[in-house]
mmCIF file of C-alpha atoms and ligand atoms in Angstrom:
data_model
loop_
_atom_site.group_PDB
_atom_site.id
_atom_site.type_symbol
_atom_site.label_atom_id
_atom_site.label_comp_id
_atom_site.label_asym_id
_atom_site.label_seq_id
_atom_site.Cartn_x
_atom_site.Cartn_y
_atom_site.Cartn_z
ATOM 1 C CA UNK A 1301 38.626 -0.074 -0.582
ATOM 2 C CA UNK A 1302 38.472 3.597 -0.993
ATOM 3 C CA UNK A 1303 34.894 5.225 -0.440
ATOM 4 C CA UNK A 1304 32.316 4.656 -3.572
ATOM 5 C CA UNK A 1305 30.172 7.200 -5.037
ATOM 6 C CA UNK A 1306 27.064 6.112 -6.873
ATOM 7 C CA UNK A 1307 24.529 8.552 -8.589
ATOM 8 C CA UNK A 1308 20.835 6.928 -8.298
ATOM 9 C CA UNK A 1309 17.895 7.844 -10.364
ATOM 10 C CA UNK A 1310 14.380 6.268 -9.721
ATOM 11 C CA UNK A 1311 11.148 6.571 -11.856
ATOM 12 C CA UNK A 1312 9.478 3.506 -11.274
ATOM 13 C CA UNK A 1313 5.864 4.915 -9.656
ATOM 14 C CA UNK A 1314 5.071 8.540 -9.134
ATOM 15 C CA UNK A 1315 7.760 10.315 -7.842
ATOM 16 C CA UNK A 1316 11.173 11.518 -9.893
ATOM 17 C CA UNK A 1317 14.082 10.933 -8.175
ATOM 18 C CA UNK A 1318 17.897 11.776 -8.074
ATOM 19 C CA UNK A 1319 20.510 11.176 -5.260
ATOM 20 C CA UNK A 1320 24.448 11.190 -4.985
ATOM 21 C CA UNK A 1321 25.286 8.987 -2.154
ATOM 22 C CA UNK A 1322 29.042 7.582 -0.892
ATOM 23 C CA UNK A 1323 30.082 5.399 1.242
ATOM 24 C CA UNK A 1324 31.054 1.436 1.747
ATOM 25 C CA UNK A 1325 29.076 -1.263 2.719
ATOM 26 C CA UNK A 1326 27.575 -2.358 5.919
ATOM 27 C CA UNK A 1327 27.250 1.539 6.050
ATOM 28 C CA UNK A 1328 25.633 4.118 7.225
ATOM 29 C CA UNK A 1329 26.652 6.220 3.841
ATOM 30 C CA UNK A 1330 26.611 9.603 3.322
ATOM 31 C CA UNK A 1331 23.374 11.215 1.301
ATOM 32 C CA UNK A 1332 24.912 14.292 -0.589
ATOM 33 C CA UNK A 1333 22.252 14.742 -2.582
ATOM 34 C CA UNK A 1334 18.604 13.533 -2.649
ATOM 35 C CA UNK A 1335 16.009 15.143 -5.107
ATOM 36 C CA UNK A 1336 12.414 13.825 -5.357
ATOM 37 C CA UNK A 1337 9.976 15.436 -7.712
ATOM 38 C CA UNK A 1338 6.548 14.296 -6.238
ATOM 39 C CA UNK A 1339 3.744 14.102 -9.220
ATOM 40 C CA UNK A 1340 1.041 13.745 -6.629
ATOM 41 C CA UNK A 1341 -0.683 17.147 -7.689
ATOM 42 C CA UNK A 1342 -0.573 15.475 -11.655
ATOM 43 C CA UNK A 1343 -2.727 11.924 -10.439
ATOM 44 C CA UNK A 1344 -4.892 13.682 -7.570
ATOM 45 C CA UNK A 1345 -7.746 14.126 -9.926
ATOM 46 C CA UNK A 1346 -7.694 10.496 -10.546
ATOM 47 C CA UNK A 1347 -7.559 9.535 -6.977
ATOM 48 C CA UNK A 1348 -4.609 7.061 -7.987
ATOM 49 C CA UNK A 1349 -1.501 7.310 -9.939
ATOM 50 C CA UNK A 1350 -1.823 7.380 -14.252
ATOM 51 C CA UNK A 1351 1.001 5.708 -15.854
ATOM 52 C CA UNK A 1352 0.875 7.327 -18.990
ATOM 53 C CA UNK A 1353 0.899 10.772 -17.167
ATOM 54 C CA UNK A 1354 3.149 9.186 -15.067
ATOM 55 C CA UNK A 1355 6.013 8.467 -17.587
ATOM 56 C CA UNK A 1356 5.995 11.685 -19.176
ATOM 57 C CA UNK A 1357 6.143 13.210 -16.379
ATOM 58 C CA UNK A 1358 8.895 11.550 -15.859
ATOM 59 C CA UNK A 1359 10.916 12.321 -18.812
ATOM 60 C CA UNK A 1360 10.197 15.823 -18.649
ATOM 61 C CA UNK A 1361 12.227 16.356 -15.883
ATOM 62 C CA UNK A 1362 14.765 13.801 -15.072
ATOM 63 C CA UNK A 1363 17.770 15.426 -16.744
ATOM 64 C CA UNK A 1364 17.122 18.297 -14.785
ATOM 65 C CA UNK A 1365 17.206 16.579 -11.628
ATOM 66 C CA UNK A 1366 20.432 14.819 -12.407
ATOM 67 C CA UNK A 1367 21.867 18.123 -12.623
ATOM 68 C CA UNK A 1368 20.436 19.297 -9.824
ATOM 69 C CA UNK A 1369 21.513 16.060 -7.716
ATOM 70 C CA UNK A 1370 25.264 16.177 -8.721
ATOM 71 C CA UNK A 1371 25.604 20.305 -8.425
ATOM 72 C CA UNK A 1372 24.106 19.985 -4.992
ATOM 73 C CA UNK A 1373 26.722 17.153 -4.034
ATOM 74 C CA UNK A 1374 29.230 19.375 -5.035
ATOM 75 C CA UNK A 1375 30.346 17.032 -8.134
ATOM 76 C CA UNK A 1376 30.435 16.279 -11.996
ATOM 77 C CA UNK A 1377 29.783 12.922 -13.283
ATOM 78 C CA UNK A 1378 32.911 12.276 -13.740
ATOM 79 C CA UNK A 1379 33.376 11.597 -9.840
ATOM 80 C CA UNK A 1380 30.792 9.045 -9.869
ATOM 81 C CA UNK A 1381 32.098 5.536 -9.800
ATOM 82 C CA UNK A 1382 28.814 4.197 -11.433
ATOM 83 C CA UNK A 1383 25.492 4.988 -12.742
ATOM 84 C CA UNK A 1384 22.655 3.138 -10.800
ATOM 85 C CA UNK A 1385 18.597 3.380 -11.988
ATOM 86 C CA UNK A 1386 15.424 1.632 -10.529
ATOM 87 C CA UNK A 1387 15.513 -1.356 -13.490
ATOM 88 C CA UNK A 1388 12.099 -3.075 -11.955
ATOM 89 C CA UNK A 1389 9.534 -3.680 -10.637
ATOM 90 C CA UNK A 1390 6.910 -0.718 -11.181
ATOM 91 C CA UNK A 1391 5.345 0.443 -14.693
ATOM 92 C CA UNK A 1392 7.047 -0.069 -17.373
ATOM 93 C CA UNK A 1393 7.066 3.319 -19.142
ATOM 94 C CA UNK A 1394 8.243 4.998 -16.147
ATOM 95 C CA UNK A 1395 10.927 2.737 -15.542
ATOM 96 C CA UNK A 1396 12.143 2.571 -19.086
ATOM 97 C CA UNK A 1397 12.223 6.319 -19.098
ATOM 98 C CA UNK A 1398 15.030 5.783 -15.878
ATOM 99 C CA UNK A 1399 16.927 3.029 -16.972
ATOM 100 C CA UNK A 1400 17.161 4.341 -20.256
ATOM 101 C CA UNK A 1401 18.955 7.850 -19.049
ATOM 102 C CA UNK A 1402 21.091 5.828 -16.809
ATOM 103 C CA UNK A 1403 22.313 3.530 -19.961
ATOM 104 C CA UNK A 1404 22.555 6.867 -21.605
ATOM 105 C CA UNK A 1405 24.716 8.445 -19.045
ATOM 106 C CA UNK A 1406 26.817 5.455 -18.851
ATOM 107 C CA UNK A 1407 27.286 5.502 -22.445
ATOM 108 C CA UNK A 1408 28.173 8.931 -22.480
ATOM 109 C CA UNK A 1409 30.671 8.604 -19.188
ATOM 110 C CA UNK A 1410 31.784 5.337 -20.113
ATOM 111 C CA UNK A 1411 31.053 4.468 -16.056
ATOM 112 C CA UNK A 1412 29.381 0.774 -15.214
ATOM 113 C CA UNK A 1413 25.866 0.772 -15.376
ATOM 114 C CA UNK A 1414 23.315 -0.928 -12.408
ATOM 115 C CA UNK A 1415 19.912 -1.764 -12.771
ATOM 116 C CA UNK A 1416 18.513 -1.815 -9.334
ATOM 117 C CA UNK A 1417 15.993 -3.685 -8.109
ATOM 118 C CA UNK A 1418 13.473 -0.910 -6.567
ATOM 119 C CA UNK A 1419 12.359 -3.380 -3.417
ATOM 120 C CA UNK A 1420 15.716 -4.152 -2.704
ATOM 121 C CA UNK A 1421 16.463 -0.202 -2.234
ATOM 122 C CA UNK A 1422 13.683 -0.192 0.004
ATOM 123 C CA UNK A 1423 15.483 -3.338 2.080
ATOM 124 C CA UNK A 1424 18.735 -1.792 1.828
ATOM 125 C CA UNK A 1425 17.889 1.345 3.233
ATOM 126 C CA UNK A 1426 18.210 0.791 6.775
ATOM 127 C CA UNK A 1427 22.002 0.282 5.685
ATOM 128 C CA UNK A 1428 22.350 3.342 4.421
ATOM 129 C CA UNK A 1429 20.708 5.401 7.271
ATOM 130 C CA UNK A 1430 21.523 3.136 10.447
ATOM 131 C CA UNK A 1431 24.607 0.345 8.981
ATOM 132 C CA UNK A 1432 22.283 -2.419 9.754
ATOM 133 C CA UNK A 1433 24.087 -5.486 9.958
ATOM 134 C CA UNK A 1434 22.848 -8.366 7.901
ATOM 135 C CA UNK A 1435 20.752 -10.771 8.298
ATOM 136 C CA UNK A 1436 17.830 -8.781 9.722
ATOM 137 C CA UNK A 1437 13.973 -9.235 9.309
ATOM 138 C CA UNK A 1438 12.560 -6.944 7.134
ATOM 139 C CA UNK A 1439 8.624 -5.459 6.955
ATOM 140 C CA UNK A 1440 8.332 -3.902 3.705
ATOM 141 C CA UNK A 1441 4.981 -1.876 4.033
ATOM 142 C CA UNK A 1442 4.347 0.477 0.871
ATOM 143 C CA UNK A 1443 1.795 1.453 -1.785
ATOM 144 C CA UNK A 1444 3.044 -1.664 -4.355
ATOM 145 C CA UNK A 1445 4.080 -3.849 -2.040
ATOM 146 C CA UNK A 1446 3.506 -5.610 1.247
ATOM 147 C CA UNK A 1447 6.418 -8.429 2.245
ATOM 148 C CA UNK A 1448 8.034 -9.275 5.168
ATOM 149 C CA UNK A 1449 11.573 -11.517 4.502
ATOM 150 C CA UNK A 1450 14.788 -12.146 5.793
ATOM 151 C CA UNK A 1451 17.445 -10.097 4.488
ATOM 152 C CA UNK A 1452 20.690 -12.240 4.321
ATOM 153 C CA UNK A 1453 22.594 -10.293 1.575
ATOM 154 C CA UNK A 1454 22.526 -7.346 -1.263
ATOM 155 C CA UNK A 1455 20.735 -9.957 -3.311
ATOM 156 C CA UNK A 1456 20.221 -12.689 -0.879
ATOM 157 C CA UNK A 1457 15.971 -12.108 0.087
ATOM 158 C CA UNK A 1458 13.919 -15.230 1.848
ATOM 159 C CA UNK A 1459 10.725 -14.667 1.643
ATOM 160 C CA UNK A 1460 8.313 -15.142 4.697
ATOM 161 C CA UNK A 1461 4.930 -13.461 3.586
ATOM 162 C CA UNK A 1462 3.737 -11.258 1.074
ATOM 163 C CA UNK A 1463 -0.005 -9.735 0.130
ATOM 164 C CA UNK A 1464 -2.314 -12.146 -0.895
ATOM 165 C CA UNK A 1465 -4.721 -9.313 -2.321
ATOM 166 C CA UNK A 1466 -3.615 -5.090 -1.640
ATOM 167 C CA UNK A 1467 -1.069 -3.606 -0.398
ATOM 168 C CA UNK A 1468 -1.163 -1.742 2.454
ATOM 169 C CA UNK A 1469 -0.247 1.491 1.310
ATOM 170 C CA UNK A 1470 -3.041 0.706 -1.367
ATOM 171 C CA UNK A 1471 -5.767 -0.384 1.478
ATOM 172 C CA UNK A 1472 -4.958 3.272 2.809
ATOM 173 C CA UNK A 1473 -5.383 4.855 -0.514
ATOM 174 C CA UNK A 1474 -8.572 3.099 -1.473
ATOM 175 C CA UNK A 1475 -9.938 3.436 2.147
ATOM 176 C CA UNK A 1476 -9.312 7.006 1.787
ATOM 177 C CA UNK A 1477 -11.054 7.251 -1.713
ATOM 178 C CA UNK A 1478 -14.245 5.450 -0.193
ATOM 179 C CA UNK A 1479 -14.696 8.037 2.368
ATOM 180 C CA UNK A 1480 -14.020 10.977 0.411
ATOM 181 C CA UNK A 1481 -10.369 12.514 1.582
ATOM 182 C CA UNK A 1482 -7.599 13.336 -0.944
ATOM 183 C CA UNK A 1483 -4.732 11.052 -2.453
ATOM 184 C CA UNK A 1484 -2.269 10.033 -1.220
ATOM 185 C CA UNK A 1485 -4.976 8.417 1.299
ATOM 186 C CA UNK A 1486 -2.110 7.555 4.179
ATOM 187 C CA UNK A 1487 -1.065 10.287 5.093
ATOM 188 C CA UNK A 1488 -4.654 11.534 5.461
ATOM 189 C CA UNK A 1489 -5.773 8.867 6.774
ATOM 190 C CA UNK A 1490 -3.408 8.888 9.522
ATOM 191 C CA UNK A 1491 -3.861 13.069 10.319
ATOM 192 C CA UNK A 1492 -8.160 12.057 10.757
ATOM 193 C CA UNK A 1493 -7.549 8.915 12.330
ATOM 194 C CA UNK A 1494 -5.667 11.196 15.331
ATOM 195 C CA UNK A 1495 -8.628 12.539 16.242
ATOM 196 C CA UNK A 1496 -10.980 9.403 15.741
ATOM 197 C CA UNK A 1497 -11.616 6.127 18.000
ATOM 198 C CA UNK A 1498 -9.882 3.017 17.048
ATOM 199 C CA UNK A 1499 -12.842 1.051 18.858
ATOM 200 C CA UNK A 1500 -15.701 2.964 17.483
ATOM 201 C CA UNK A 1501 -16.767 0.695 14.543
ATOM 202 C CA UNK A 1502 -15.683 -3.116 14.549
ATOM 203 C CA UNK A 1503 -13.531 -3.662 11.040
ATOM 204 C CA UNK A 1504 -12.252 -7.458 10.296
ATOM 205 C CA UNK A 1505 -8.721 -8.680 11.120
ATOM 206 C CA UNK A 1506 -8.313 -11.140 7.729
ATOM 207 C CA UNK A 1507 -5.903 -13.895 8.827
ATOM 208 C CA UNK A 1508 -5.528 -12.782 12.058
ATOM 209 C CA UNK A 1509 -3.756 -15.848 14.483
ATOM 210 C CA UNK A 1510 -4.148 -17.964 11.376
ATOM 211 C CA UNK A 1511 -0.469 -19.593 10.764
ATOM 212 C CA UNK A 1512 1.330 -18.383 7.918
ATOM 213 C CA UNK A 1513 2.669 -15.017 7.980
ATOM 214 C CA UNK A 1514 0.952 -13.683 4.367
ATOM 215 C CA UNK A 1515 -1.316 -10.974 4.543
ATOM 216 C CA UNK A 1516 -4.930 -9.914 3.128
ATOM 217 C CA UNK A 1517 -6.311 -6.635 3.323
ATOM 218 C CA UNK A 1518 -9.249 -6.692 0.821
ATOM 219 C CA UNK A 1519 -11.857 -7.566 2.494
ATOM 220 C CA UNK A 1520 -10.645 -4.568 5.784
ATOM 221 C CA UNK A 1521 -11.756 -2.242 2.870
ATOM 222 C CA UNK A 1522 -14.645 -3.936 1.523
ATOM 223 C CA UNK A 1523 -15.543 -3.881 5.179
ATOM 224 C CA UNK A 1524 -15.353 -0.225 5.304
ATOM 225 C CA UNK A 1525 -17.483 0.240 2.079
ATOM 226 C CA UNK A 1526 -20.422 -1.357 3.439
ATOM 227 C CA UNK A 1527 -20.184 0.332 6.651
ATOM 228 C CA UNK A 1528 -20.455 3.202 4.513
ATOM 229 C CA UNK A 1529 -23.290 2.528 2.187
ATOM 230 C CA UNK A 1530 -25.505 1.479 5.147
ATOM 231 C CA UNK A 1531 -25.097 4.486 7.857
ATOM 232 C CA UNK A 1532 -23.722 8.034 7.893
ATOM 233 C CA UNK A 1533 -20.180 7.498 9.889
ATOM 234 C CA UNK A 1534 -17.806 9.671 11.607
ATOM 235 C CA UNK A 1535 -14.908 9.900 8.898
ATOM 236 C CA UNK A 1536 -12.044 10.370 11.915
ATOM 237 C CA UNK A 1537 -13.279 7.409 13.372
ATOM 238 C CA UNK A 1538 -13.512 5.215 10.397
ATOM 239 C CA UNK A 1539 -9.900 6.111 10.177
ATOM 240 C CA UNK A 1540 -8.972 5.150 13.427
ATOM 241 C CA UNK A 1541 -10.715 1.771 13.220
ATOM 242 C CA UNK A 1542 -9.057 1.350 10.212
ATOM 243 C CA UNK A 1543 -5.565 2.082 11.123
ATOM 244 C CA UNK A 1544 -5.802 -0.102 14.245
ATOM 245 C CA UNK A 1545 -7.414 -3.283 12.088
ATOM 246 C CA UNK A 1546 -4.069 -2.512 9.764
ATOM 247 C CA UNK A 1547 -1.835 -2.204 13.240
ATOM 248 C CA UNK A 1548 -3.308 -5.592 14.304
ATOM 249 C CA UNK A 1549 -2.884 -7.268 11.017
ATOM 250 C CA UNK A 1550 1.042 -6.169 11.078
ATOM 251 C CA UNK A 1551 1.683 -6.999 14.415
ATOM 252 C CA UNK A 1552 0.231 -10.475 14.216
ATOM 253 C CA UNK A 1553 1.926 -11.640 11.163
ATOM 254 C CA UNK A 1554 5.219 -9.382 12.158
ATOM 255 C CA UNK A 1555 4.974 -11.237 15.345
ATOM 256 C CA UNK A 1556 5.043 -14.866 13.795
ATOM 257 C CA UNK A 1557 8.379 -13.578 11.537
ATOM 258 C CA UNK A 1558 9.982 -12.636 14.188
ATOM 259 C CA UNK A 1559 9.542 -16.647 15.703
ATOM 260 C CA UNK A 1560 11.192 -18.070 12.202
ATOM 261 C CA UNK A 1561 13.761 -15.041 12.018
ATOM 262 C CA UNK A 1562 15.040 -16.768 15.549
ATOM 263 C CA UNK A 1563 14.530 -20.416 13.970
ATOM 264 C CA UNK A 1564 16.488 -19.687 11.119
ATOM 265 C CA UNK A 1565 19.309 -17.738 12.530
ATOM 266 C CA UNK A 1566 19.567 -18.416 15.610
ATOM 267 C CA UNK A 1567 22.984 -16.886 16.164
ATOM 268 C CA UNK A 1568 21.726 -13.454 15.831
ATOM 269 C CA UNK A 1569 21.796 -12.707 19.411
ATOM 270 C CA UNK A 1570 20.227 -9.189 18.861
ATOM 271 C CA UNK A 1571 17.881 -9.511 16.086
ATOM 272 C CA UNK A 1572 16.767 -6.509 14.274
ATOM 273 C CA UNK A 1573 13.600 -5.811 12.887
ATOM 274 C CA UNK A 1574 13.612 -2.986 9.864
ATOM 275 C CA UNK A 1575 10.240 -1.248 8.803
ATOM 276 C CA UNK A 1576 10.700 0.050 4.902
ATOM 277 C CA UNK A 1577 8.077 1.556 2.359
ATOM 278 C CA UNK A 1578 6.219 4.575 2.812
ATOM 279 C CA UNK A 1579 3.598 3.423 5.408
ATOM 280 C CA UNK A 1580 6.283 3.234 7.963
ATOM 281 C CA UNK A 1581 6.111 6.794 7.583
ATOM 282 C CA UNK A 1582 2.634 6.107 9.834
ATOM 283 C CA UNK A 1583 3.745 7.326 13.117
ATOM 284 C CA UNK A 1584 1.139 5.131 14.887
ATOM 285 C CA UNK A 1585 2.154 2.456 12.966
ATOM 286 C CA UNK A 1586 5.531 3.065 14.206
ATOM 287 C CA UNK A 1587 5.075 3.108 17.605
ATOM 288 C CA UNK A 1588 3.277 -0.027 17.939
ATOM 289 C CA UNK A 1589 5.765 -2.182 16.040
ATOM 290 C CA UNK A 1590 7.966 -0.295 18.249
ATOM 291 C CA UNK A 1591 6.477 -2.165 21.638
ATOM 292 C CA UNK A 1592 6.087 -5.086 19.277
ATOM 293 C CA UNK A 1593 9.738 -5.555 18.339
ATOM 294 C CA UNK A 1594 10.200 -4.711 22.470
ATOM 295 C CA UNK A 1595 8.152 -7.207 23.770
ATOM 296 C CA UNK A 1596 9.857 -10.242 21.271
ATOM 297 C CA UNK A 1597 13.634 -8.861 22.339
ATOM 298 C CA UNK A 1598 13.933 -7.302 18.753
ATOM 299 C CA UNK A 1599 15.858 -4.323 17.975
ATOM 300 C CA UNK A 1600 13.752 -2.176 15.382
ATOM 301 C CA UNK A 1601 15.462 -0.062 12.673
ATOM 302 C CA UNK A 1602 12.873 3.031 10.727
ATOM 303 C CA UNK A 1603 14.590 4.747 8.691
ATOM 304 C CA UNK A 1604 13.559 8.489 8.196
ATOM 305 C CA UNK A 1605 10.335 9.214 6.255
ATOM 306 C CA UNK A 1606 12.016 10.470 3.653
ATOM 307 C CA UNK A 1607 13.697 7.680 3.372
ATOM 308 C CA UNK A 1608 11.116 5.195 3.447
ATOM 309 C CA UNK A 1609 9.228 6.940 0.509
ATOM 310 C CA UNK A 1610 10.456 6.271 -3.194
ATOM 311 C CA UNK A 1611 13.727 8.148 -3.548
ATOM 312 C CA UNK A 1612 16.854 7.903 -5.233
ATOM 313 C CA UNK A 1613 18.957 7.756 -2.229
ATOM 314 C CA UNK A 1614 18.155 4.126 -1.881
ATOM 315 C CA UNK A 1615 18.766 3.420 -5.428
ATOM 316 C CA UNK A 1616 21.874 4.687 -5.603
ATOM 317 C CA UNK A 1617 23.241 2.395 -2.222
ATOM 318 C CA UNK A 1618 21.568 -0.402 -3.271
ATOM 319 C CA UNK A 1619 23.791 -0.092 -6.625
ATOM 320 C CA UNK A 1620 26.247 1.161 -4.455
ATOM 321 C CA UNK A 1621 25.686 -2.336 -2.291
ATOM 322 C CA UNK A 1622 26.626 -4.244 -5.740
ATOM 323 C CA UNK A 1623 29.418 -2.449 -7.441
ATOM 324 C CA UNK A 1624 31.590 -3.093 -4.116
ATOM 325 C CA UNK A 1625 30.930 -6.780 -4.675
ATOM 326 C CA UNK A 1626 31.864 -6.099 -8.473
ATOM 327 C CA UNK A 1627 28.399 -6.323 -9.781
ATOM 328 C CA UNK A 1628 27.977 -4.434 -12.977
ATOM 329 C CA UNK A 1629 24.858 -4.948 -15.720
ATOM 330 C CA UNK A 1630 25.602 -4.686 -19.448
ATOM 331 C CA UNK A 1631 23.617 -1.848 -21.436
ATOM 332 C CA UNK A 1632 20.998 -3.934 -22.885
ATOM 333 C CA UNK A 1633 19.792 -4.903 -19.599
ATOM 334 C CA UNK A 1634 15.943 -5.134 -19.825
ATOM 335 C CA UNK A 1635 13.421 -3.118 -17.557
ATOM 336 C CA UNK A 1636 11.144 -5.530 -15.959
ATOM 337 C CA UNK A 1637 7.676 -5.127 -14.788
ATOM 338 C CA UNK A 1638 7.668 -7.365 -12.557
ATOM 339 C CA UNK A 1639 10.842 -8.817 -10.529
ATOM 340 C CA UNK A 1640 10.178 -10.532 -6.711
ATOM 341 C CA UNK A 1641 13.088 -10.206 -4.534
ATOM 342 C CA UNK A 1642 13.253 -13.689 -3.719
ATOM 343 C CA UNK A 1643 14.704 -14.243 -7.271
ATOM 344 C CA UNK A 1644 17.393 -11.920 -7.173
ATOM 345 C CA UNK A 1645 20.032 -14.490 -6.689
ATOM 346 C CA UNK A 1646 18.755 -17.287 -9.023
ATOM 347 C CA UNK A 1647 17.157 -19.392 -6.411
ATOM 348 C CA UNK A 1648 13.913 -18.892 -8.024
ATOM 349 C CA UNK A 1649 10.694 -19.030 -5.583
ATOM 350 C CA UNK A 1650 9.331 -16.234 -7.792
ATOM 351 C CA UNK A 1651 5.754 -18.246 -7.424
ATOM 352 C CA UNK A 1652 5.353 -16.985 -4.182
ATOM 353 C CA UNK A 1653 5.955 -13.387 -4.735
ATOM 354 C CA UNK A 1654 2.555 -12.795 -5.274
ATOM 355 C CA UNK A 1655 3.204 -8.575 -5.243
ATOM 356 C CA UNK A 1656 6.496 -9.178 -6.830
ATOM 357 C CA UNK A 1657 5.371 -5.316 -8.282
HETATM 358 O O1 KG4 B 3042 7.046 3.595 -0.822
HETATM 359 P P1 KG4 B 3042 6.066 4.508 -1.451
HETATM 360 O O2 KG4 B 3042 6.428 5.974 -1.548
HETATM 361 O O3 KG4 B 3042 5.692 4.083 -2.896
HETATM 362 C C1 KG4 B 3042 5.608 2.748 -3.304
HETATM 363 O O4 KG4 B 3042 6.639 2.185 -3.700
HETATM 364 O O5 KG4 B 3042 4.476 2.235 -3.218
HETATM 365 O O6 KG4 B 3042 4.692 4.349 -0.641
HETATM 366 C C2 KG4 B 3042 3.559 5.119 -0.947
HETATM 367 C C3 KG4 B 3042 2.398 4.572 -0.121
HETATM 368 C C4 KG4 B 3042 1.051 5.184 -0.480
HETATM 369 O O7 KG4 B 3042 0.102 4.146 -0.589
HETATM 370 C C5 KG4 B 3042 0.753 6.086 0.712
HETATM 371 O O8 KG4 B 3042 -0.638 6.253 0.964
HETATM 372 C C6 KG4 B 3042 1.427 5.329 1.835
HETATM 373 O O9 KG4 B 3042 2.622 4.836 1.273
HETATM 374 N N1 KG4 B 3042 1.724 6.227 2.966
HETATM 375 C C7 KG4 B 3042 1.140 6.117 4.176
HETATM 376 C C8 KG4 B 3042 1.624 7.193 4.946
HETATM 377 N N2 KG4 B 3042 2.504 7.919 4.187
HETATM 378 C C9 KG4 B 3042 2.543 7.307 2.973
HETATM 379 N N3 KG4 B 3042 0.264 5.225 4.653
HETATM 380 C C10 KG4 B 3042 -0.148 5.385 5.926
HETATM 381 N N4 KG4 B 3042 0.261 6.400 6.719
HETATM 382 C C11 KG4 B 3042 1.141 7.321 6.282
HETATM 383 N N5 KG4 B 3042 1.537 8.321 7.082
HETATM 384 ZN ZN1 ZN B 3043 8.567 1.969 -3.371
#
């Protein structure tokens, strides 16, 4: 099969995003284009992300990023093979304003139309950057969603644990709120917590060595409001007892994946681990699921930051992941809401996908 060239577009949180990419699966493919329109100045004074401001945002300036996206890959639509847009999960508004310009576009083209699931462009990313081979154990770590599964296939997603309560990338960003720095709370957090002492107040581990491998980080940031309300602290250090209560929380349930990843394929004789979503873009983070995946034999996959982060790149391979295996989506496909990974292939288990957003 000759190379494939996919355009992406993805609107289903806060950031606008276009990307040409080409390539055939297992990967890597080649990004020719990858535009993201961040609308992080538009929510700041909310301290979290508006959809309402959020969808017109993004319909203000998708077409122009399309453009943009297909000039700077050198390309006209009509040397795309297919149109792919973020169909679910996320809000609503934002991803009907995506889907709806993609269904437009194919309309217009007459090119196949696929509604991508956004978590599984987040899974499928480490294809695209690295050719990851499937299956491999992935730790999806963002602001919606906290999961860690096996990936077996393009749509093929067993689910090992999910959130039980926040995400992480939300524990950051409400942690952040409490103690007064800027949104997006990570990446702040993680600049304050360099400076600060992991040790320096004690935080809770939720679930920590419990069996299972879900996750809870609600009460890590109720935690941190009381400590608040009852003493003046040292804001770097708060961070850096909060970061290392999140590192401890990953590792341990990461850790107990990694045993049923083994269990259930055992033939992998160089299991990988992949780390997806924009936390990974933690550095700390990073490192220590780095000795982690080390210690348990584990290869470990991180894709580039700004690949981790919503973007259109991973969109457009995850459609691109489909069309080579002759998926294609009629144009009344619905946006959804809500759509867990696990049900991707019709085997249900949707129960369990408690942050199936
Ligand atoms: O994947 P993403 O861009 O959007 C979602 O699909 O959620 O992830 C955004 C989340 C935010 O919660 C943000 O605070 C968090 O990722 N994040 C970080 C860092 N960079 C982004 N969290 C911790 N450390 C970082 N360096
Ligand atoms: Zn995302």
């Amino acid at each position: 099969m000759d190379d494939l060239t996919i355009l992406g577009l993805e609107t289903s949180c806060d950031e606008t995003a276009a990307a040409v990419v080409t390539g055939l699966p297992p990967g890597p493919g080649r990004i020719r284009s990858n535009i993201v329109f961040s609308q992080n100045e538009a929510h700041a004074p909310y301290g979290g992300v508006v959809p309402e401001i959020a969808s017109r945002a993004h319909l203000e300036i998708l077409d122009d990023l399309v453009e943009q996206s297909l000039s700077q890959a050198g390309i006209t639509l009509e040397n795309v093979d297919a149109i792919a847009a973020t169909a679910g999960p996320g809000l609503i508004g934002g991803v009907m304003v995506g889907l709806t310009t993609a269904k437009a576009l194919a309309l217009a083209t007459g090119k196949p139309l696929l509604a991508v699931n956004h978590l599984a462009g987040h899974a499928l990313t480490a294809r695209l950057t690295h050719g990851v081979t499937f299956p491999f154990l992935l730790l999806l770590i963002s602001g919606g969603h906290c999961q860690i599964l096996a990936v077996e296939g393009p749509i093929k997603f067993r689910l090992y644990g999910s959130t039980m309560d926040d995400a992480v990338g939300e524990a950051f960003d409400k942690t952040a709120k409490l103690i007064g720095l800027p949104y997006p709370g990570g990446p702040n957090v993680e600049k304050r917590a360099a400076s600060g002492n992991p040790h320096a107040y004690a935080l809770p581990r939720p679930l920590l060595g419990r069996g299972g491998m879900d996750f809870s980080f609600s009460g890590l940031k109720t935690a941190v409001r009381q400590l608040t309300a009852q003493r003046e602290v040292q804001i770097d250090d708060v961070c850096a007892s909060f970061q290392k209560a999140v590192i401890d929380i990953l590792c341990d349930r990461t850790a107990q994946a990694m045993g049923q990843f083994r269990g259930d394929f055992p033939k992998a004789a160089a299991p990988v681990l992949v780390v997806a979503g924009g936390v990974a873009a933690n550095r700390t983070i990073g490192e220590s699921l780095k000795h982690l995946a080390e210690s348990h034999r584990f290869e470990i996959r991180v894709p580039p930051p700004a690949y981790c982060t919503d973007n259109a790149a991973m969109i457009a391979w995850a459609g691109l992941e489909r069309y080579a295996l002759g998926g294609r989506d009629p144009l009344d496909v619905s946006p959804r809401a809500r759509w867990p990974l696990a049900s991707l292939d019709g085997r249900g288990q949707s129960g369990k996908d408690q942050d199936g957003a």
